[in-house]
mmCIF file of C-alpha atoms and ligand atoms in Angstrom:
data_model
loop_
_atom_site.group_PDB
_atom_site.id
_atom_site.type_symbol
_atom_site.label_atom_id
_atom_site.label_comp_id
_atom_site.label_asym_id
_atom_site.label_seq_id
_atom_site.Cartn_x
_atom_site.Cartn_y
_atom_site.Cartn_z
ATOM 1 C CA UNK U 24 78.195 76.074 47.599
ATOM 2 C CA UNK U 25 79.591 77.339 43.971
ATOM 3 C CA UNK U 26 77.805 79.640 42.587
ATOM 4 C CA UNK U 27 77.826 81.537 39.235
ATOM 5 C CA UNK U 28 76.135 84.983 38.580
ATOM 6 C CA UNK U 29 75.216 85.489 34.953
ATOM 7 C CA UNK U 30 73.638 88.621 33.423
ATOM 8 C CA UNK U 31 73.527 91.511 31.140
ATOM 9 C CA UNK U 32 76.143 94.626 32.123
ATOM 10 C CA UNK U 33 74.059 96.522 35.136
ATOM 11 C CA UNK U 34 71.792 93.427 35.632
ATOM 12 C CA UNK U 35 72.568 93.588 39.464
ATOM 13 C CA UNK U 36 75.194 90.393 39.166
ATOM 14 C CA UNK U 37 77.481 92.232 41.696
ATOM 15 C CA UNK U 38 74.838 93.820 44.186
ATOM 16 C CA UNK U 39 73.112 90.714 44.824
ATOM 17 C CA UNK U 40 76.541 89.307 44.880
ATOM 18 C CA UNK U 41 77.286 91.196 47.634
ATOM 19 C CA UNK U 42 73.995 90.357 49.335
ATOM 20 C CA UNK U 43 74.579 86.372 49.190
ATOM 21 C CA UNK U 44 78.386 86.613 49.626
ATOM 22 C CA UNK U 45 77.323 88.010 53.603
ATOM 23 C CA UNK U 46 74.280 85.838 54.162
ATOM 24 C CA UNK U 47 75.946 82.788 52.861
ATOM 25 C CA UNK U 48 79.382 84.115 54.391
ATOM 26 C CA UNK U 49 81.592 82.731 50.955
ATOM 27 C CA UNK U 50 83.487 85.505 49.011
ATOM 28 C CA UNK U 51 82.567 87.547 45.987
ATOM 29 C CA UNK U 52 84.676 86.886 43.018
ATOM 30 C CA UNK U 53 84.428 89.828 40.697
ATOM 31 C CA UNK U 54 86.659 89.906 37.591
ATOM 32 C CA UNK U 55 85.486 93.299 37.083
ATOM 33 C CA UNK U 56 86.460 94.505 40.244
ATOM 34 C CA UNK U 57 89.940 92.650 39.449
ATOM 35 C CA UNK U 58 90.444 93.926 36.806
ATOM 36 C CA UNK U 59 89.020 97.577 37.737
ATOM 37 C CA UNK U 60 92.051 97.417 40.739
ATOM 38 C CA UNK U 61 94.508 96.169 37.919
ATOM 39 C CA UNK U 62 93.950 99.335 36.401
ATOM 40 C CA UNK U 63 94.121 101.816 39.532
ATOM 41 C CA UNK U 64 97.578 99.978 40.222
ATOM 42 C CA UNK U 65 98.560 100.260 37.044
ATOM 43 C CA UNK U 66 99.970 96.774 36.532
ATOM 44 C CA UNK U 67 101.023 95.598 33.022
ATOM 45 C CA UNK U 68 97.499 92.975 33.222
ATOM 46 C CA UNK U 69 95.754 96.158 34.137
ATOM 47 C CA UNK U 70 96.976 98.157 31.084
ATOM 48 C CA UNK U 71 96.296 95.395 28.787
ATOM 49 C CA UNK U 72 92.774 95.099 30.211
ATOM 50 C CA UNK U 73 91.836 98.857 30.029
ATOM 51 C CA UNK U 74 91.735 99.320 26.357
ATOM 52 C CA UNK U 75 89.075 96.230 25.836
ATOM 53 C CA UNK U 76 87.295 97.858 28.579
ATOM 54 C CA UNK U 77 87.176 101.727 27.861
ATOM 55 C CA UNK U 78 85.651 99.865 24.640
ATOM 56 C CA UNK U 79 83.343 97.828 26.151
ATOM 57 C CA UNK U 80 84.953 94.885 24.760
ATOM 58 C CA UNK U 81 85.794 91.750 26.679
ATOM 59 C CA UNK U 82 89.168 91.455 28.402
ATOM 60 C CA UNK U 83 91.359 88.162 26.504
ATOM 61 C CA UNK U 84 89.959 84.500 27.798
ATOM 62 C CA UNK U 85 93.689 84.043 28.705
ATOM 63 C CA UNK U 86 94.054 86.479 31.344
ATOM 64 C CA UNK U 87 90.370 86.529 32.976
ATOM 65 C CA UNK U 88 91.105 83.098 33.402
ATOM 66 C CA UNK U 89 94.830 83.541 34.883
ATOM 67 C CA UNK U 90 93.028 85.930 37.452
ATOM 68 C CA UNK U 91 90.439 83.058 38.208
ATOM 69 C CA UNK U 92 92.722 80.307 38.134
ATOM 70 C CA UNK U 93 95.069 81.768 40.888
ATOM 71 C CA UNK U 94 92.084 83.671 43.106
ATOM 72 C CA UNK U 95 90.355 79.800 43.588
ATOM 73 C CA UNK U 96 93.390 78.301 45.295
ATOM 74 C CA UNK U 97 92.984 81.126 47.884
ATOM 75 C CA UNK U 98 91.457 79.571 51.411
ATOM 76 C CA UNK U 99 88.789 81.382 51.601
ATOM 77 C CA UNK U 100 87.363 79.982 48.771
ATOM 78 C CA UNK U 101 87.378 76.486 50.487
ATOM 79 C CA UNK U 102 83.667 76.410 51.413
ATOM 80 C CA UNK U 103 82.186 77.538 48.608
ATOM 81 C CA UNK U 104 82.226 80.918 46.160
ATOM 82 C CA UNK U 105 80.459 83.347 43.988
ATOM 83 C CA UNK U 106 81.378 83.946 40.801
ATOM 84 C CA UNK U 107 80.445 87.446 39.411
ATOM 85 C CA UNK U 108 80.990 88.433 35.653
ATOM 86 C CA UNK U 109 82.933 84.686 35.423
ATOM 87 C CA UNK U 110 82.419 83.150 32.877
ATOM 88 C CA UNK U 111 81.822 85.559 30.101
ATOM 89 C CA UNK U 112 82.516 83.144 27.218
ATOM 90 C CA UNK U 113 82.136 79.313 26.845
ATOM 91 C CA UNK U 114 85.992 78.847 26.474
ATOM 92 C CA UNK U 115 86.193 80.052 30.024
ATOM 93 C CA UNK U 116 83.185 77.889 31.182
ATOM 94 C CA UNK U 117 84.876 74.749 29.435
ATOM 95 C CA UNK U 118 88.053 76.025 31.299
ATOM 96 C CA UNK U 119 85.935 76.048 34.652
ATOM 97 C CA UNK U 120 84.519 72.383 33.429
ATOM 98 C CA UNK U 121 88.226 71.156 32.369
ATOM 99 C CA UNK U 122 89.832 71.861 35.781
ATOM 100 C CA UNK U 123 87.143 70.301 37.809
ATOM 101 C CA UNK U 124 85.989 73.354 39.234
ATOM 102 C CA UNK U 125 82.305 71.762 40.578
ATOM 103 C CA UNK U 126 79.274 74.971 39.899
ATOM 104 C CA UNK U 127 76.213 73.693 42.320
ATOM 105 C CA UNK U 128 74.102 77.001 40.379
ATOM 106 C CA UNK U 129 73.566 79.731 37.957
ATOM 107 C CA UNK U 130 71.506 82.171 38.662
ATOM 108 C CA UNK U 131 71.462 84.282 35.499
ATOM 109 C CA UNK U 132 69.744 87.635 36.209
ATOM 110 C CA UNK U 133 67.069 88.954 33.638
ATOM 111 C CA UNK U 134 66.646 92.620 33.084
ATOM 112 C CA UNK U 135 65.532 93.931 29.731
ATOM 113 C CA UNK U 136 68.336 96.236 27.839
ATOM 114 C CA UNK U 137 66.116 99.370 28.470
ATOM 115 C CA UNK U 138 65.784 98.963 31.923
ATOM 116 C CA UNK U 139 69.729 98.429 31.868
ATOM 117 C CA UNK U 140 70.365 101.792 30.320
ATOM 118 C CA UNK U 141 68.171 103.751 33.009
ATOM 119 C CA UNK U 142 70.361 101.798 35.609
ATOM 120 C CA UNK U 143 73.694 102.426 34.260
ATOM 121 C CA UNK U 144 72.983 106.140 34.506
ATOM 122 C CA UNK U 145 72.547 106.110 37.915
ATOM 123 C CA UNK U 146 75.026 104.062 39.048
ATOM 124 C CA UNK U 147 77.897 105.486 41.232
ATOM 125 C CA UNK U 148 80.759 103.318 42.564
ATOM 126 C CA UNK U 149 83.001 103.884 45.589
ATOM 127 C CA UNK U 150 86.457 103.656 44.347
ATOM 128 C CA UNK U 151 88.164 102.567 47.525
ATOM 129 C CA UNK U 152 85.523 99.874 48.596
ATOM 130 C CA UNK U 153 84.067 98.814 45.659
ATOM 131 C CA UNK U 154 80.401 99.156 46.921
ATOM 132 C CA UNK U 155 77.888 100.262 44.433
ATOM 133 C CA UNK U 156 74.694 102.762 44.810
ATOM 134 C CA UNK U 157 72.211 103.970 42.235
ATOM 135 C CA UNK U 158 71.058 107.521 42.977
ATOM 136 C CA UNK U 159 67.507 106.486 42.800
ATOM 137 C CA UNK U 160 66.979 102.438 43.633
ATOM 138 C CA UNK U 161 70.024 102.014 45.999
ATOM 139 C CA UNK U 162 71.348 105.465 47.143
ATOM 140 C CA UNK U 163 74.166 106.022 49.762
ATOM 141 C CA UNK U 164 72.389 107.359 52.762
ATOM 142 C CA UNK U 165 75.593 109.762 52.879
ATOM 143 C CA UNK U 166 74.913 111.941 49.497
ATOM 144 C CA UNK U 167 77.953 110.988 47.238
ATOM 145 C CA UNK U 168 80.166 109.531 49.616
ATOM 146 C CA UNK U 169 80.414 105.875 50.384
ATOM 147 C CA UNK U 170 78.181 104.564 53.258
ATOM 148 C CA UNK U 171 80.948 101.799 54.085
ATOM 149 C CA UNK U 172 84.507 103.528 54.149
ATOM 150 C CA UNK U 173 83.350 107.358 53.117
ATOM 151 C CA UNK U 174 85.141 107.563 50.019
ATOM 152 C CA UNK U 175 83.608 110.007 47.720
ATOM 153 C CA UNK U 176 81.732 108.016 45.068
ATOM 154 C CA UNK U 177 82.771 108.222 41.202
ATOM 155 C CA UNK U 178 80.969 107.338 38.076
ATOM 156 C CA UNK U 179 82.299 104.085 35.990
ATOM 157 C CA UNK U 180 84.210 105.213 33.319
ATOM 158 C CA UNK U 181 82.712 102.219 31.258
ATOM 159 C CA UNK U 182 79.400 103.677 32.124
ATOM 160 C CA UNK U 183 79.245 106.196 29.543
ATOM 161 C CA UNK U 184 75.918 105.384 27.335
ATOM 162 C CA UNK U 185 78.745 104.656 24.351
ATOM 163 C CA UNK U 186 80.127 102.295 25.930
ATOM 164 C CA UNK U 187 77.101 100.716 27.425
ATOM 165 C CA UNK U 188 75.500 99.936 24.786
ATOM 166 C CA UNK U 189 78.400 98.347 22.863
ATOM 167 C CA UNK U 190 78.531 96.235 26.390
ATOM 168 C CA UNK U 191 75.414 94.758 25.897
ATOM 169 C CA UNK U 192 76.612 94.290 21.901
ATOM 170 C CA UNK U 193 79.089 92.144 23.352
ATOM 171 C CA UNK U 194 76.865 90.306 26.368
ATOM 172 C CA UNK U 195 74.130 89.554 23.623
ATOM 173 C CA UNK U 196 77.053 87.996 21.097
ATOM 174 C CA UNK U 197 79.302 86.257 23.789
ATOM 175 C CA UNK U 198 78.226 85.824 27.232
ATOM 176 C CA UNK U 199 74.268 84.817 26.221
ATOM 177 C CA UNK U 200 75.103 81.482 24.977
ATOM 178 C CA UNK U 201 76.272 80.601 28.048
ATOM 179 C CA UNK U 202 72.588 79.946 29.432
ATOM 180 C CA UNK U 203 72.161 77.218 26.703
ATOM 181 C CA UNK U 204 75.635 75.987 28.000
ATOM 182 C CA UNK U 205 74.639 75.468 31.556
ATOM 183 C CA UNK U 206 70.876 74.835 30.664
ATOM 184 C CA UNK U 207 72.026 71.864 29.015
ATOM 185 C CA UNK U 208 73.223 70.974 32.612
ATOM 186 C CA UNK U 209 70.733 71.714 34.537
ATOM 187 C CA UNK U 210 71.965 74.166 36.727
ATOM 188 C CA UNK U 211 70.575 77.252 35.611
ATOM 189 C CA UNK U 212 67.568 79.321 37.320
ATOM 190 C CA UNK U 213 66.548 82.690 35.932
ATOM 191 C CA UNK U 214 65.616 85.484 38.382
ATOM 192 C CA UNK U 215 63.810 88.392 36.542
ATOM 193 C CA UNK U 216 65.399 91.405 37.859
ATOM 194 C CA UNK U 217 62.747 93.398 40.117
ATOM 195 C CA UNK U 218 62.460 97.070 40.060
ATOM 196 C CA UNK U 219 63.293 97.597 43.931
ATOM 197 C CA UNK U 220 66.760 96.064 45.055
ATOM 198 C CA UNK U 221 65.516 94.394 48.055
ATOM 199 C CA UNK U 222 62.751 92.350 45.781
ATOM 200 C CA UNK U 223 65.320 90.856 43.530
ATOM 201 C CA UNK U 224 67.379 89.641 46.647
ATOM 202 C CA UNK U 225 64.554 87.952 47.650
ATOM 203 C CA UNK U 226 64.075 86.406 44.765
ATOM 204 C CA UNK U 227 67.290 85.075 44.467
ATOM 205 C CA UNK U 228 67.327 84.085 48.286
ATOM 206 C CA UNK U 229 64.688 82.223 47.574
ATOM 207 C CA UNK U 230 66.248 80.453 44.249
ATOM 208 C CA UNK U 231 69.559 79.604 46.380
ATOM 209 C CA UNK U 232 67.692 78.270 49.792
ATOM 210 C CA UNK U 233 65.950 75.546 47.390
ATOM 211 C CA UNK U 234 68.565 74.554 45.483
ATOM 212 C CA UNK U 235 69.363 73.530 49.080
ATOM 213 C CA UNK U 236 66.647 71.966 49.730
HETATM 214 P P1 LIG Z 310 81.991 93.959 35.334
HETATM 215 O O1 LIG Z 310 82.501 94.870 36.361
HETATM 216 O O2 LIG Z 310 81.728 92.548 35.674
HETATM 217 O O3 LIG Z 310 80.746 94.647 34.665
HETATM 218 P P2 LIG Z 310 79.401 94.036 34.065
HETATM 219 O O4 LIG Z 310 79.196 92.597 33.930
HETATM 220 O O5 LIG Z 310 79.271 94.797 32.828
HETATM 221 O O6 LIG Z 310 78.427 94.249 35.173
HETATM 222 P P3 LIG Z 310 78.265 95.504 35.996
HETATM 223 O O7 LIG Z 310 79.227 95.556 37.131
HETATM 224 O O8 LIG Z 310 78.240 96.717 35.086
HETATM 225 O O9 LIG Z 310 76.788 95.340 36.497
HETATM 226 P P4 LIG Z 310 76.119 94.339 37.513
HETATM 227 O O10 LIG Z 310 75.312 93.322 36.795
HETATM 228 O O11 LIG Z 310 77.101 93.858 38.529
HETATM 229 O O12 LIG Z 310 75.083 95.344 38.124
HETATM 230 P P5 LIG Z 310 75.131 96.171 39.486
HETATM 231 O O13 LIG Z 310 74.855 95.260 40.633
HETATM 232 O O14 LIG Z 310 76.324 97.043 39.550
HETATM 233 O O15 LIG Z 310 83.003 93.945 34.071
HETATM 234 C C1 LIG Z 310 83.512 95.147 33.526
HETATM 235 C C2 LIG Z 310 84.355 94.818 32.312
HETATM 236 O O16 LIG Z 310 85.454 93.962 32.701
HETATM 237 C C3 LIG Z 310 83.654 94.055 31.196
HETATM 238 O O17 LIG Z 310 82.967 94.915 30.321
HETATM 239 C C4 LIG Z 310 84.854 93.353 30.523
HETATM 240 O O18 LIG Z 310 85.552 94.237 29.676
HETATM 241 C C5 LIG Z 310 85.762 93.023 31.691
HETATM 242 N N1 LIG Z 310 85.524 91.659 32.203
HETATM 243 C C6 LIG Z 310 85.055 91.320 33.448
HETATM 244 N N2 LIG Z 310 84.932 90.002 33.573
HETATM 245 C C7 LIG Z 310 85.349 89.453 32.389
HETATM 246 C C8 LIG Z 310 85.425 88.133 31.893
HETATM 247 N N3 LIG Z 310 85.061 87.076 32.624
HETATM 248 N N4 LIG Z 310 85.867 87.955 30.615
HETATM 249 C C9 LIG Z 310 86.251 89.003 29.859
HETATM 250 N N5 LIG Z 310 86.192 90.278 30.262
HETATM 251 C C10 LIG Z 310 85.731 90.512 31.528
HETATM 252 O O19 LIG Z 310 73.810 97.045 39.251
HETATM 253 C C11 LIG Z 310 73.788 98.079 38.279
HETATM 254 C C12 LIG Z 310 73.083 99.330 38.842
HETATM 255 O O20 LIG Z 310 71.694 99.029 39.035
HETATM 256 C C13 LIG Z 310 73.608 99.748 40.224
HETATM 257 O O21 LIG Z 310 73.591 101.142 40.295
HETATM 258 C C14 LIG Z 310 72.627 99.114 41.219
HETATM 259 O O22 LIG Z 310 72.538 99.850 42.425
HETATM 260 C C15 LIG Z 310 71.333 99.153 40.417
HETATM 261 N N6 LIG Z 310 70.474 98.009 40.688
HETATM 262 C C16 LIG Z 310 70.843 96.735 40.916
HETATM 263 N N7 LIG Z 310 69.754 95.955 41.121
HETATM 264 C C17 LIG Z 310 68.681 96.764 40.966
HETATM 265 C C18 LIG Z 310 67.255 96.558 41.039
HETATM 266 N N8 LIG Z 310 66.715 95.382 41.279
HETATM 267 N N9 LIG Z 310 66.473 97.609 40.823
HETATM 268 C C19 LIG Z 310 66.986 98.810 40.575
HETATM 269 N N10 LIG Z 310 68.310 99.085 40.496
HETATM 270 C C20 LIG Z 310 69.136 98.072 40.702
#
């Protein structure tokens, strides 16, 4: 199964991401993350990609979809995917739709901006791992180190409440549309974005087990 997770910055696309990658056992493709290891490793994509994202802005269609383009002829992704934070624009949808790259569902996560804000501020990321906490809804039950490879947790720098809200400038403007896009197909559900973790990912359980249906 293909699937696509659409939603605002701090919506929860990547922690419930996480949740169906294991249950479904398909991998978790997160430009973000890609482009946040770019950046550690200093590569020439990553230092074109840091000053769109220290802005908030998006990173060029071209090379989001370079990173996408070469990550889906990996094996893994044979029996099926996730898609987090891809696509942001409907160039890179068409691009998905031009090279016959079959999405079963969208589930496009709904969480109101205000709520986004509170969440931003507590998130805390591991740096090694990727795995993400919130200090209230979803905290490390080791303090401020990671619970999966103790790494001692950081705070996005794109997380500053600057740069968040020019973020959601930028979903509102270019990544929104997309839900008319796939509407039109009929492939999109909307999950409205719960206050505890564990209710959203039932929620969306429950949208991908009857899709199968
Ligand atoms: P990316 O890393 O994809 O960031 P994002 O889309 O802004 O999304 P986030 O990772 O911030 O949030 P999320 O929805 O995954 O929420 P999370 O699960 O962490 O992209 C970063 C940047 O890279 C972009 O700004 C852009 O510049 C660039 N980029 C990436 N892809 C691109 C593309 N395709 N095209 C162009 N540029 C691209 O949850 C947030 C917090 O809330 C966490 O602390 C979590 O624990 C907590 N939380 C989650 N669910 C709940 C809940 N139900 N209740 C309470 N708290 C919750």
């Amino acid at each position: 199964m293909n699937i696509i997770f659409l939603g605002a910055p701090g919506a929860g696309k990547g922690t419930q991401a996480e949740n169906i990658s294991e249950k479904l056992n398909i991998p978790n493709i997160s430009t973000g993350v890609i482009l946040r290891e770019a950046i550690n490793e200093k590569t020439s994509m990553g230092l074109k990609a840091k000053d769109y994202m220290d802005k908030g802005a998006l990173v060029p269609d071209a090379i989001v979809i370079s990173i996408i383009k070469s990550r889906l002829t990996k094996p893994d992704c044979e029996n099926g995917f996730i898609l987090d934070g891809f696509p942001r624009t409907v160039p890179q949808a068409e691009y998905l739709e031009e090279s016959g790259v079959v999405i079963d569902l969208i589930v496009d996560i709904h969480v109101p901006d205000d709520k986004i804000i509170e969440r931003m501020s507590g998130r805390r990321v591991c740096p090694m791992c990727g795995a993400t906490y919130h200090i209230i809804y979803k905290p490390s039950h080791r303090g401020n180190i990671c619970g999966r490879c103790e790494s001692r947790l950081i705070i996005r720098d794109d997380d500053k409440p600057e740069v968040v809200l020019s973020r959601l400038e930028t979903y509102h403007k270019q990544t929104e549309p997309l839900k008319d896009f796939y509407g039109k197909r009929n492939v999109l559900k909307t999950v409205i974005g719960q206050e505890e973790v564990e209710d959203t990912s039932r929620l969306t359980y429950e949208v991908i087990q009857n899709f199968n249906k």
